[in-house]
Amino acid sequence: MFSRGMKLILMVAFQAMSLISISTASLQYNFYGSSCPNAEQTISNVVYGLIDADPSMAPALLRLHFHDCFVMGCDASILLDPTKANGSPEKTAIPLRGYDAVNKIKAAVEAVCPGKVSCADILAFAARDSVAKSGGFVYPVPAGSRDGNVSSAFSVFSSIPSPFFDAGELVQSFAAKGLTVDDLVALSGAHSIGTAHCSGFKNRLYPTVDASLDASYAAALRAACPDGSAADDGVVNNSPVSPATLGNQYFKNALAGRVLFTSDAALLTGQNDTAEKVRENAGDLTAWMARFAASMVKMGGIEVLTGARGEVRRFCNVTNS
Ligand code: HEM
Ligand SMILES: *[C@@H]1O[C@H](CO)[C@@H](O)[C@H](O)[C@H]1NC(C)=O
Ligand SMILES: *[C@@H]1O[C@H](CO)[C@@H](O)[C@H](O)[C@H]1NC(C)=O
Ligand SMILES: *[C@@H]1O[C@H](CO)[C@@H](O)[C@H](O)[C@H]1NC(C)=O
C-alpha cells in the first residue's frame, strides 16, 4: 500500500512537471524555499487536520481553488468579504464552503513567516493537500501567485460554467481560461467527491426523467429531491459510489448514467471527443491521476499576478489597504 502510494507520487510528480513547465513559467516550484521553508508543510499539517475533523473540507477546498481561478484568475479574490469599497464581491454570488478553513490555514502560516505567503498560493496548496487526503496522490505545485484587490459578484456568472451547459459550452468555458478539452474532462473527475444541491440537477428529474439517467439512480434522486419545494433544496453526494474518495469513479458513473448534472452527462455527447476521454479516464486510474494533477497545475496558472503585481494579504478575507 505504502510503496504503491510512493510510486504514484513520483510518477504523478514527474508527469505534472513535464507537462506544465511552459504554460506556467511565471510560477515557480519551491517558490517559498528560502522566504518561508516551512510554508508547504505548515499548510499540509493544517489542511490534513481540518479534513480529519471534517472530511467535507476536502471537496470544499478543492472547489474554492477552481472558483478562485476561473473568476479573474487565481488571485484569492474569491476570499474577499463584502466591504463598503467592494460592494458585492465574488463570494456573494455562489455559496461555497471552506472560508473559515482558509483563515485558519493563513493564521498558521502567518505564525511561522508573517507577510510572506499569499492567499492565492494557500488555495492552490490547500487544494493539492485535499487531493492527497481524498485521492491518495500528491503533485508539486508551483507558486508565487499574489493576491488581487478586485472582486465582483458580477463576473462570477460569466466565468463559472453552469451545470446546465452542454458539451460545446463547457469546452468554450474552459478554452476561455486557456484550458483544453483534456483538462475539462480530467478536472471533471473532481465530481467524484463532495455534494450537490437538488436545484442543480432537478431539471433532469422533472417533469420527466432524462433518458441518459440510469433508472434506479433517477428513482433514488427523485426520492432525495421531491418535486416542487424549491425552498427545501436537498443535498446528495456527487458520486453514489465511494463518495469521499477522489478518483476515476466519476467517469465510471458517467458511463453508467449515474452523474448529476446536465454538464456531467454532456461529456458523453460526443463533441470534441469528450466521450472518448471519459472512457480513457474510466479505464485507467493512474493515467487519470497524472492528467488531473497536470490540469490542476495548469488551472492554478490562470491569469496569476506575479512579481510586483498584487500583494500578500495579511488576512485572506480583506485586502491590506
Ligand atoms: C465542468 C464544469 C463544472 C460545473 C458545471 C460544475 C458545477 C458544480 C455544481 C453545480 C456543484 C454543486 C454545488 C452545490 O449545489 O452545492 C459542484 C460541486 C463541486 N464541484 Fe464542480 N463544476 C464544474 C467543474 C469543477 C471543477 C473543475 C472542479 C475542481 C477541480 C470542481 C469541483 C467541485 C467539487 C469538489 C464539488 C463539491 C463541493 C462540495 O462538496 O462542497 N468542479 N460543481
Ligand atoms: C475577516 O475575518 C475576520 C475573522 O473571521 C473577521 O473578524 C472580520 O470581520 C472579517 N473582515 C471583513 C471585512 O468582513
Ligand atoms: C470543438 O469542436 C468544435 C466543433 O467540431 C470545433 O469548432 C472546436 O474548435 C473544437 N474545440 C476544441 C477546443 O477542440
Ligand atoms: C490594488 O492593488 C494595487 C497593487 O497591486 C494598488 O496599486 C492599488 O492601489 C490597489 N487598489 C485598491 C483599490 O486598493
Short mmCIF file of C-alpha atoms in Angstrom, two decimals, residues 82-83 85-93 151-154:
data_model
loop_
_atom_site.label_atom_id
_atom_site.label_comp_id
_atom_site.label_asym_id
_atom_site.label_seq_id
_atom_site.Cartn_x
_atom_site.Cartn_y
_atom_site.Cartn_z
CA PRO A 82 -18.05 42.41 1.40
CA THR A 83 -16.93 45.91 2.38
CA ALA A 85 -15.49 49.69 -1.06
CA ASN A 86 -16.05 46.42 -2.95
CA GLY A 87 -19.85 46.24 -2.65
CA SER A 88 -20.72 42.66 -3.69
CA PRO A 89 -17.56 40.57 -4.09
CA GLU A 90 -17.40 37.13 -5.76
CA LYS A 91 -18.31 35.17 -2.64
CA THR A 92 -21.78 36.71 -2.58
CA ALA A 93 -22.65 35.16 -5.97
CA SER A 151 -13.64 41.07 -6.60
CA SER A 152 -17.07 41.36 -8.13
CA ALA A 153 -20.09 39.07 -8.00
CA PHE A 154 -20.93 40.35 -11.45
#
